[in-house]
XYZ file of C-alpha atoms in Angstrom:
599
model
C 37.591 -20.399 33.977
C 35.756 -22.368 36.651
C 37.161 -22.755 40.227
C 37.781 -26.505 39.798
C 39.780 -25.884 36.672
C 41.930 -23.355 38.489
C 42.782 -25.861 41.264
C 43.559 -28.491 38.672
C 45.827 -26.098 36.855
C 47.699 -25.170 40.097
C 48.099 -28.833 41.145
C 49.316 -29.819 37.702
C 51.787 -26.943 37.588
C 53.126 -27.775 41.091
C 53.626 -31.403 40.109
C 55.480 -30.324 37.011
C 57.842 -28.071 38.953
C 58.545 -30.870 41.480
C 59.484 -33.268 38.687
C 61.878 -30.740 37.173
C 63.425 -29.960 40.597
C 64.072 -33.645 41.230
C 65.768 -34.043 37.887
C 67.921 -30.944 38.419
C 69.029 -32.257 41.880
C 70.158 -35.518 40.303
C 72.002 -33.658 37.560
C 73.727 -31.431 40.175
C 74.941 -34.418 42.203
C 76.032 -36.152 39.019
C 78.247 -33.156 38.351
C 79.664 -33.322 41.897
C 80.533 -36.978 41.490
C 82.075 -36.274 38.136
C 84.156 -33.449 39.593
C 85.434 -35.683 42.407
C 86.953 -37.961 39.845
C 87.729 -35.577 36.971
C 90.084 -32.674 37.245
C 88.670 -30.653 34.380
C 86.436 -28.199 36.284
C 85.944 -25.999 33.161
C 84.282 -28.784 31.216
C 82.051 -29.476 34.213
C 80.927 -25.840 34.356
C 80.063 -25.862 30.682
C 78.032 -29.026 31.097
C 76.235 -27.554 34.107
C 75.221 -24.402 32.171
C 73.983 -26.511 29.275
C 71.750 -28.657 31.457
C 70.370 -25.624 33.315
C 69.366 -24.021 30.027
C 67.693 -27.255 28.942
C 65.801 -27.365 32.248
C 64.562 -23.784 31.856
C 63.335 -24.597 28.353
C 61.480 -27.662 29.625
C 59.840 -25.610 32.395
C 58.692 -23.037 29.821
C 57.202 -25.718 27.593
C 55.406 -27.367 30.526
C 53.907 -24.095 31.776
C 52.818 -23.162 28.213
C 51.237 -26.559 27.742
C 49.247 -26.312 30.939
C 48.138 -22.775 30.041
C 46.873 -23.919 26.649
C 45.121 -26.861 28.226
C 43.469 -24.626 30.816
C 42.319 -22.186 28.134
C 40.820 -24.951 26.037
C 39.144 -26.696 28.946
C 37.903 -23.479 30.522
C 35.665 -22.444 27.596
C 35.614 -18.827 26.373
C 36.163 -17.386 29.788
C 32.896 -15.439 29.637
C 33.696 -13.635 26.338
C 30.515 -12.855 24.342
C 30.938 -13.796 20.670
C 27.394 -12.809 19.657
C 26.879 -10.254 16.890
C 26.793 -6.543 17.783
C 23.340 -5.042 18.133
C 23.653 -3.116 14.871
C 25.080 -5.992 12.791
C 23.210 -7.085 9.662
C 23.523 -10.066 7.362
C 24.932 -9.639 3.878
C 22.374 -9.296 1.093
C 23.127 -11.276 -2.069
C 21.404 -11.767 -5.402
C 19.858 -15.091 -6.456
C 23.290 -16.323 -7.588
C 25.187 -15.223 -4.478
C 26.629 -11.930 -5.781
C 27.185 -9.471 -2.915
C 24.764 -6.524 -2.847
C 25.039 -5.137 0.700
C 27.359 -5.787 3.633
C 28.504 -4.322 6.937
C 31.693 -2.257 6.785
C 33.580 -0.050 9.237
C 34.054 3.681 9.058
C 35.924 5.698 11.630
C 35.372 8.728 13.829
C 38.493 10.899 14.098
C 39.200 12.167 17.611
C 41.920 14.264 19.244
C 43.519 13.658 22.642
C 44.863 17.119 23.670
C 46.970 15.673 26.508
C 49.097 13.886 23.900
C 49.748 17.016 21.819
C 52.389 19.464 22.943
C 51.388 23.117 22.734
C 54.031 23.816 20.129
C 52.720 20.987 17.919
C 49.065 22.019 17.922
C 49.284 24.507 15.007
C 51.095 21.835 12.994
C 48.391 19.242 13.742
C 45.681 21.736 12.782
C 47.288 22.631 9.442
C 47.900 18.980 8.599
C 44.304 17.902 9.332
C 42.858 20.788 7.289
C 45.121 19.827 4.404
C 44.146 16.157 4.637
C 40.450 16.798 5.343
C 39.365 20.127 3.817
C 35.782 19.444 4.949
C 36.707 19.108 8.630
C 34.627 21.501 10.809
C 36.997 24.278 11.898
C 35.096 25.083 15.100
C 35.210 21.433 16.193
C 38.916 21.272 15.445
C 39.683 24.483 17.383
C 37.616 23.332 20.369
C 39.413 19.996 20.503
C 42.879 21.555 20.285
C 42.161 24.190 22.926
C 40.424 21.826 25.342
C 41.709 19.241 27.745
C 39.411 16.309 26.984
C 39.238 13.795 24.181
C 36.879 15.072 21.472
C 35.534 13.731 18.150
C 36.199 16.196 15.336
C 35.217 14.286 12.151
C 32.857 11.288 11.894
C 32.383 8.643 9.184
C 35.839 8.573 7.665
C 36.730 5.680 5.385
C 39.494 3.156 5.962
C 41.566 4.880 3.264
C 41.106 8.235 5.025
C 42.292 6.645 8.256
C 45.386 5.111 6.624
C 46.296 8.388 4.922
C 46.096 10.374 8.186
C 47.987 7.766 10.198
C 50.810 7.847 7.667
C 51.567 11.426 8.788
C 52.239 10.290 12.366
C 50.384 13.207 13.951
C 50.407 13.186 17.761
C 47.140 12.941 19.673
C 45.161 11.698 16.653
C 43.041 8.563 17.084
C 40.169 6.710 15.472
C 37.042 5.072 16.840
C 35.599 2.328 14.587
C 31.924 2.609 13.667
C 29.897 -0.087 11.924
C 27.875 1.011 8.884
C 26.135 -0.460 5.849
C 28.001 -0.563 2.581
C 26.737 -1.071 -0.964
C 29.688 -2.186 -3.093
C 27.881 -1.635 -6.409
C 26.869 1.974 -5.740
C 23.817 2.945 -7.786
C 23.255 -0.592 -9.113
C 20.019 -2.000 -7.705
C 19.723 0.867 -5.215
C 15.920 1.060 -5.265
C 15.603 -2.711 -5.085
C 18.148 -3.234 -2.282
C 17.215 -0.074 -0.386
C 19.253 1.453 2.412
C 19.521 1.733 6.190
C 19.790 4.397 8.827
C 23.300 5.001 10.139
C 22.275 3.032 13.217
C 21.509 0.040 10.996
C 17.707 -0.101 10.747
C 16.267 -0.588 7.250
C 14.786 2.541 5.653
C 13.686 1.370 2.214
C 13.745 -1.477 -0.276
C 14.688 -4.988 0.768
C 16.646 -3.599 3.732
C 13.370 -2.409 5.255
C 11.107 -5.145 3.895
C 13.200 -7.892 5.484
C 14.473 -5.996 8.520
C 13.820 -8.820 10.975
C 15.418 -11.485 8.805
C 18.505 -9.437 7.947
C 19.207 -7.963 11.382
C 21.499 -9.976 13.675
C 21.845 -12.874 11.256
C 24.975 -14.755 10.188
C 23.484 -16.104 6.966
C 23.497 -14.124 3.684
C 19.976 -13.139 2.662
C 19.214 -14.003 -1.004
C 16.942 -11.818 -3.131
C 15.104 -12.733 -6.324
C 17.255 -10.213 -8.200
C 19.618 -11.444 -10.884
C 22.405 -8.881 -10.877
C 23.188 -9.531 -14.539
C 19.591 -8.782 -15.539
C 19.535 -5.788 -13.189
C 22.625 -4.347 -14.838
C 21.259 -4.731 -18.366
C 17.903 -3.193 -17.412
C 19.464 -0.223 -15.634
C 21.821 0.401 -18.518
C 19.024 0.540 -21.091
C 16.690 2.599 -18.887
C 19.469 5.094 -18.179
C 20.322 5.363 -21.867
C 16.772 6.082 -23.020
C 16.115 8.527 -20.179
C 19.199 10.547 -21.014
C 18.709 10.339 -24.772
C 15.121 11.540 -24.394
C 15.894 14.183 -21.732
C 13.078 12.523 -19.791
C 11.667 13.568 -16.454
C 11.954 9.979 -15.281
C 11.982 6.376 -16.436
C 11.343 2.941 -15.004
C 12.040 -0.666 -15.879
C 10.821 -3.938 -14.419
C 11.522 -7.612 -15.121
C 9.441 -10.303 -13.402
C 8.954 -14.039 -13.643
C 5.212 -14.167 -14.313
C 4.885 -17.718 -12.984
C 6.511 -17.173 -9.594
C 5.971 -13.443 -9.113
C 9.717 -12.903 -8.521
C 11.009 -9.430 -9.304
C 14.175 -10.255 -11.230
C 15.166 -6.617 -11.777
C 13.778 -3.161 -10.992
C 15.110 0.182 -12.171
C 14.085 3.772 -11.533
C 15.720 6.849 -13.056
C 17.077 9.312 -11.896
C 19.405 7.184 -9.790
C 21.143 7.572 -6.451
C 23.972 5.925 -4.531
C 22.863 4.658 -1.095
C 26.453 5.015 0.133
C 26.049 8.782 -0.263
C 22.289 9.185 -0.053
C 22.519 12.550 1.690
C 24.096 14.125 -1.387
C 21.044 13.456 -3.555
C 17.801 15.389 -3.894
C 14.564 13.681 -2.846
C 13.582 13.403 -6.526
C 16.533 11.073 -7.118
C 15.547 8.870 -4.194
C 11.947 8.417 -5.388
C 11.294 4.872 -6.568
C 8.984 5.559 -9.492
C 8.163 1.873 -9.934
C 6.480 1.687 -6.545
C 5.861 5.228 -5.301
C 4.493 7.030 -8.363
C 1.037 6.651 -9.890
C 0.162 7.218 -13.539
C -2.673 6.935 -15.992
C -0.778 4.248 -17.873
C -2.450 4.548 -21.277
C -3.015 1.831 -23.823
C -0.917 -0.837 -22.107
C -4.058 -1.119 -19.960
C -5.838 -2.640 -22.967
C -4.048 -5.895 -22.130
C -6.297 -6.061 -19.051
C -9.438 -4.750 -20.746
C -9.329 -7.231 -23.619
C -8.597 -10.118 -21.235
C -11.637 -9.105 -19.165
C -13.775 -8.991 -22.299
C -12.667 -12.485 -23.293
C -13.043 -13.932 -19.790
C -16.474 -12.406 -19.219
C -17.819 -14.173 -22.307
C -19.150 -10.959 -23.822
C -16.440 -10.888 -26.489
C -14.210 -13.092 -28.580
C -11.303 -12.128 -30.793
C -13.704 -12.219 -33.760
C -16.361 -9.995 -32.197
C -16.736 -6.861 -34.315
C -16.947 -3.213 -33.272
C -17.928 -0.243 -35.409
C -15.081 2.244 -35.273
C -16.083 4.186 -38.376
C -17.047 7.228 -36.323
C -15.980 8.619 -32.937
C -17.833 7.329 -29.888
C -20.122 9.990 -28.443
C -20.503 9.972 -24.666
C -22.637 12.983 -23.687
C -20.589 16.034 -24.597
C -17.443 13.969 -24.775
C -16.101 12.415 -27.964
C -13.716 9.436 -27.956
C -11.666 9.199 -31.135
C -8.831 7.191 -32.635
C -5.979 9.442 -33.682
C -4.905 6.804 -36.177
C -8.517 6.318 -37.228
C -9.205 3.197 -39.268
C -12.768 4.307 -40.036
C -13.933 0.753 -40.310
C -15.608 -2.094 -38.509
C -12.931 -4.073 -36.647
C -12.639 -7.376 -34.859
C -11.419 -7.332 -31.253
C -8.060 -8.569 -32.538
C -7.860 -5.564 -34.872
C -8.868 -3.262 -32.010
C -5.863 -4.501 -30.031
C -3.422 -4.415 -32.959
C -4.227 -0.826 -33.961
C -4.846 0.252 -30.333
C -8.350 1.585 -30.997
C -9.861 3.614 -28.173
C -13.278 3.474 -29.852
C -13.283 -0.305 -30.131
C -12.001 -0.774 -26.562
C -14.723 1.543 -25.222
C -17.429 -0.364 -27.091
C -16.120 -3.648 -25.746
C -16.043 -2.318 -22.142
C -19.589 -1.023 -22.525
C -20.734 -4.495 -23.531
C -19.048 -6.007 -20.459
C -20.729 -3.501 -18.144
C -19.648 -1.415 -15.160
C -20.290 -4.056 -12.497
C -18.351 -6.812 -14.249
C -15.452 -4.588 -15.309
C -14.973 -3.122 -11.824
C -15.301 -6.564 -10.254
C -12.381 -7.706 -12.409
C -10.439 -4.546 -11.585
C -10.826 -5.369 -7.915
C -9.858 -9.019 -8.442
C -6.724 -7.839 -10.249
C -5.678 -5.780 -7.223
C -6.107 -2.410 -8.941
C -8.087 -0.915 -6.064
C -5.206 -1.291 -3.594
C -1.432 -0.969 -3.394
C 0.561 -3.742 -5.044
C 1.014 -6.973 -3.080
C 4.751 -7.031 -2.354
C 7.000 -6.934 0.702
C 8.012 -3.318 0.046
C 6.692 -0.679 2.433
C 6.969 2.119 -0.136
C 4.037 1.192 -2.400
C 1.542 3.800 -3.563
C -2.232 3.381 -3.434
C -4.270 4.090 -6.588
C -6.272 7.208 -7.377
C -9.739 6.029 -8.414
C -12.861 7.725 -9.797
C -15.180 8.973 -7.069
C -18.006 7.230 -8.865
C -17.959 4.574 -11.555
C -20.038 5.659 -14.549
C -20.094 5.072 -18.297
C -17.661 7.932 -18.660
C -15.133 6.660 -16.085
C -15.521 3.102 -17.378
C -14.762 4.219 -20.933
C -11.683 6.157 -19.830
C -10.345 3.342 -17.679
C -10.694 0.787 -20.460
C -7.947 2.476 -22.453
C -5.825 3.494 -19.479
C -7.179 6.855 -18.317
C -9.312 8.090 -15.453
C -7.551 5.822 -12.945
C -3.969 6.318 -11.714
C -2.032 3.274 -10.528
C 1.590 2.504 -9.771
C 3.635 0.737 -12.454
C 4.073 -2.085 -9.938
C 0.296 -2.485 -9.540
C -0.149 -2.564 -13.301
C 2.632 -5.143 -13.649
C 1.074 -7.403 -11.032
C -2.300 -7.286 -12.768
C -0.826 -7.781 -16.246
C 1.069 -10.933 -15.246
C -2.274 -12.618 -14.583
C -2.916 -12.470 -18.329
C 0.418 -14.176 -19.041
C 0.774 -16.989 -16.497
C -2.359 -19.062 -16.925
C -4.628 -16.565 -15.171
C -3.265 -16.286 -11.610
C -2.960 -13.037 -9.680
C 0.177 -13.703 -7.683
C 1.821 -11.376 -5.180
C 5.089 -9.966 -6.441
C 8.099 -10.803 -4.308
C 11.682 -9.707 -3.759
C 12.538 -13.099 -2.261
C 14.120 -15.877 -4.259
C 11.495 -18.515 -5.008
C 11.657 -21.686 -2.955
C 10.465 -24.609 -5.142
C 9.476 -26.559 -2.032
C 6.791 -23.980 -1.223
C 3.450 -23.840 -3.090
C 2.817 -20.757 -5.204
C 0.217 -18.350 -3.879
C -2.416 -16.670 -6.006
C -6.070 -16.472 -6.932
C -7.210 -17.401 -10.405
C -8.736 -14.460 -12.268
C -8.564 -15.674 -15.877
C -8.837 -19.116 -17.405
C -5.875 -20.798 -19.036
C -7.632 -20.339 -22.385
C -7.920 -16.570 -21.919
C -4.265 -16.426 -20.946
C -3.264 -18.374 -24.055
C -5.317 -16.063 -26.275
C -3.653 -13.003 -24.739
C -0.152 -14.418 -25.187
C -0.880 -15.123 -28.843
C -2.516 -11.721 -29.321
C 0.472 -9.913 -27.824
C 2.813 -11.948 -30.009
C 0.871 -10.992 -33.132
C 0.940 -7.359 -32.007
C 4.739 -7.414 -32.054
C 4.800 -9.044 -35.487
C 1.973 -7.110 -37.137
C 0.753 -4.354 -34.821
C 2.022 -1.389 -32.829
C 4.792 -3.311 -31.013
C 7.002 -4.080 -33.996
C 10.090 -2.317 -32.676
C 10.267 -4.683 -29.689
C 10.704 -7.787 -31.837
C 13.821 -9.886 -31.192
C 14.502 -12.727 -33.647
C 13.979 -16.138 -32.075
C 12.787 -14.998 -28.637
C 9.024 -14.999 -29.394
C 8.327 -11.582 -27.905
C 4.798 -10.310 -27.371
C 3.706 -6.937 -26.086
C 1.582 -3.800 -26.092
C 2.375 -0.115 -26.523
C 1.008 2.822 -24.570
C 1.224 6.599 -24.995
C -0.775 8.528 -22.422
C -1.213 12.263 -22.119
C -0.572 13.408 -18.561
C -2.989 15.457 -16.497
C -1.646 18.915 -15.634
C -3.854 21.335 -13.732
C -6.906 19.143 -14.199
C -6.543 18.958 -17.993
C -4.741 16.611 -20.353
C -1.546 18.179 -21.662
C -0.586 16.877 -25.101
C 2.994 18.077 -24.619
C 3.585 15.753 -21.664
C 3.489 12.043 -22.472
C 4.016 8.798 -20.600
C 5.423 6.385 -23.185
C 5.311 2.721 -22.260
C 5.657 -0.823 -23.451
C 4.856 -4.078 -21.682
C 6.492 -7.173 -23.157
C 6.337 -10.887 -22.441
C 8.667 -13.643 -23.652
C 8.650 -16.388 -24.681
C 4.975 -16.400 -25.612
C 4.904 -20.054 -26.681
C 4.853 -23.172 -24.502
C 2.514 -24.139 -21.685
C 0.684 -21.162 -20.211
C 2.025 -22.000 -16.743
C 5.685 -22.265 -17.817
C 8.338 -19.819 -16.687
C 8.192 -16.667 -18.804
C 9.187 -13.107 -18.218
C 7.540 -9.723 -18.358
C 9.597 -6.648 -19.235
C 7.983 -3.270 -18.662
C 9.465 0.055 -19.740
C 7.956 3.485 -19.020
C 9.505 6.822 -20.001
C 8.049 9.907 -18.336
C 7.873 12.942 -20.625
C 10.280 11.973 -23.421
C 11.184 14.755 -25.830
C 11.806 12.755 -29.006
C 15.075 12.626 -30.936
C 16.494 11.564 -34.296
C 16.325 7.869 -33.341
C 12.558 8.186 -32.815
C 12.079 10.577 -35.749
C 11.097 13.217 -33.225
C 8.198 11.088 -31.978
C 7.532 10.454 -28.288
C 5.114 7.538 -28.245
C 5.464 4.044 -26.824
C 6.023 2.356 -30.168
C 9.097 4.449 -30.895
C 10.449 5.313 -27.437
C 9.714 2.384 -25.098
C 9.280 -0.648 -27.389
C 12.878 -0.624 -28.735
C 14.202 -0.434 -25.170
C 12.190 -3.502 -24.161
C 13.538 -5.337 -27.193
C 17.143 -4.505 -26.335
C 16.656 -5.574 -22.723
C 15.153 -8.895 -23.814
C 17.962 -9.491 -26.296
C 20.535 -8.990 -23.520
C 18.906 -10.911 -20.671
C 17.533 -13.980 -22.470
C 20.790 -15.979 -22.008
C 20.807 -15.253 -18.262
C 17.225 -16.517 -17.994
C 17.957 -19.636 -20.071
C 15.515 -18.676 -22.821
C 16.732 -20.280 -26.053
C 16.144 -18.781 -29.473
C 13.863 -20.684 -31.804
C 10.935 -20.176 -34.165
C 7.296 -20.311 -33.114
C 4.041 -20.838 -34.988
C 3.946 -17.142 -35.946
C 7.488 -16.936 -37.285
C 7.740 -15.795 -40.907
C 11.119 -14.231 -41.468
C 10.332 -12.994 -44.987
C 7.147 -11.305 -43.816
C 8.960 -9.687 -40.908
C 11.692 -8.365 -43.215
C 9.162 -6.869 -45.592
C 7.257 -5.340 -42.692
C 10.389 -3.683 -41.316
C 11.256 -2.302 -44.751
C 7.720 -0.980 -45.123
C 7.887 0.782 -41.761
C 11.211 2.405 -42.573
C 10.058 3.652 -45.948
C 6.439 4.650 -45.494
C 5.354 3.737 -41.990
C 3.192 0.684 -41.476
C 0.917 -0.860 -38.896
C 3.779 -1.121 -36.433
C 4.516 2.551 -36.857
C 0.977 3.844 -37.158
C 0.567 4.421 -33.456
C 3.759 6.430 -33.131
C 3.222 8.448 -36.288
C 0.119 10.126 -34.928
C -0.025 13.088 -32.559
C 0.275 12.214 -28.896
C -3.115 11.197 -27.657
C -4.866 10.168 -24.514
C -5.223 6.442 -24.195
C -3.059 5.777 -27.186
């Protein structure tokens, strides 16, 4: 309160008291005059008491009024209403659902001076009963000392209420701000977590540290919590059913680059991160690198088309294995025939893909790889993104391997970023965790033409209807995609018992090439096979059905309506499904073969 305001308050108060005093004097003399005439002194006394009480009430109201006025006119009196140094804004999904917020936990302390000696054993027994995990040495030191001492940090509000209900002497609580994640494991790798002091450690919490810290405004992410929940549920189910080493899922808007959902399994709860092993806290979408297998053929075929060295009708002789020095590249589901590039894609031929890459040439293929961002970590706000493992030297051998997804290890996120360029009209756009702002122009360099992108969308659609991706089909949602089943390298050699099964899907495949559409990627690390997959572990049987179920669940949230497209032929699809179930068909050919590199 400023000095001038204080004087004003004093003057105003003095004036108020003077007015009341004058009125009381007049009332007093009125009573005296009344008593001179009237003989009823008892009635006069009662009247005098009444008016005195009224006067006291008026004085109280006047003083209160001036106090309120002074408080309002004097500002905040120097009180600082700014946020604490460790405060952080809430994080919400694209629709405003709460994902992360500041909460309070409490440090339990003891004040020995307030605990009588006879009560100390009782306090000790009660606290051990209420908090079995309380450090005994800390508790003994506090009870035997003479200074206030913290004995148990980071208790919850419910812990505090439970202990207070016992009325123990000398027990107190110090509030401590911390970060809370109300949904537990849901979206944990996407949202990330903070240090206890509040600084972001991973995920969006770290990526947007400056924007989230000391802000009053909720920070929106691109995540749709409904899509995130469906993806996590399906990824968790397949990982557990397949007794897998790990599994990942990703949903992106290929036009805007927004990451709508991201899942990595095993999971962890950021509220209790210390209870989990490091393996559970590894984000396999961003931090792991793999030879991704035949899903890479989406990129290779697009490069062939864009370079002008191939068309979908270009033919390749896959009647015999491709000999490369002492190395032989084979198709484990060998067609033993001359195939068009479309056939090469539909039957996932390693021989045909190698021949196509050879015709493109090392310089052109690697130039496209670089343009697609495959020689660096994925372009996204996340700090925890892995760099690729590349061949020391590009040769015919390394080019052949890379064309069908071997010889080069990249993160699933890097692959996803590159693959979206084949689905969105040809633009390599940075992936983002931020909700897209329509007022801002989209970033991105054009790598493929709109025509190449259209051909790839149609080719992937046909692959789901007639090729290896049949188990990802969802009636009416125009799903396209590509399978992958890659042997993993163990001790410098490919191990046929350890497989990375994958499927990359896109929907809807129709419409303008630059419309909103969505990519769904599923990867299962070392599945074991089960009765649902007929004991098989490949992408067509393990990952493709998961992608289909995810798409079926999330399409309504993404406003994708069901309808037919130019490829729809319900009778053909029914007959194809029956054929697969009875004898195995084109859609099952990939999965029916032994696990194979590049398959």
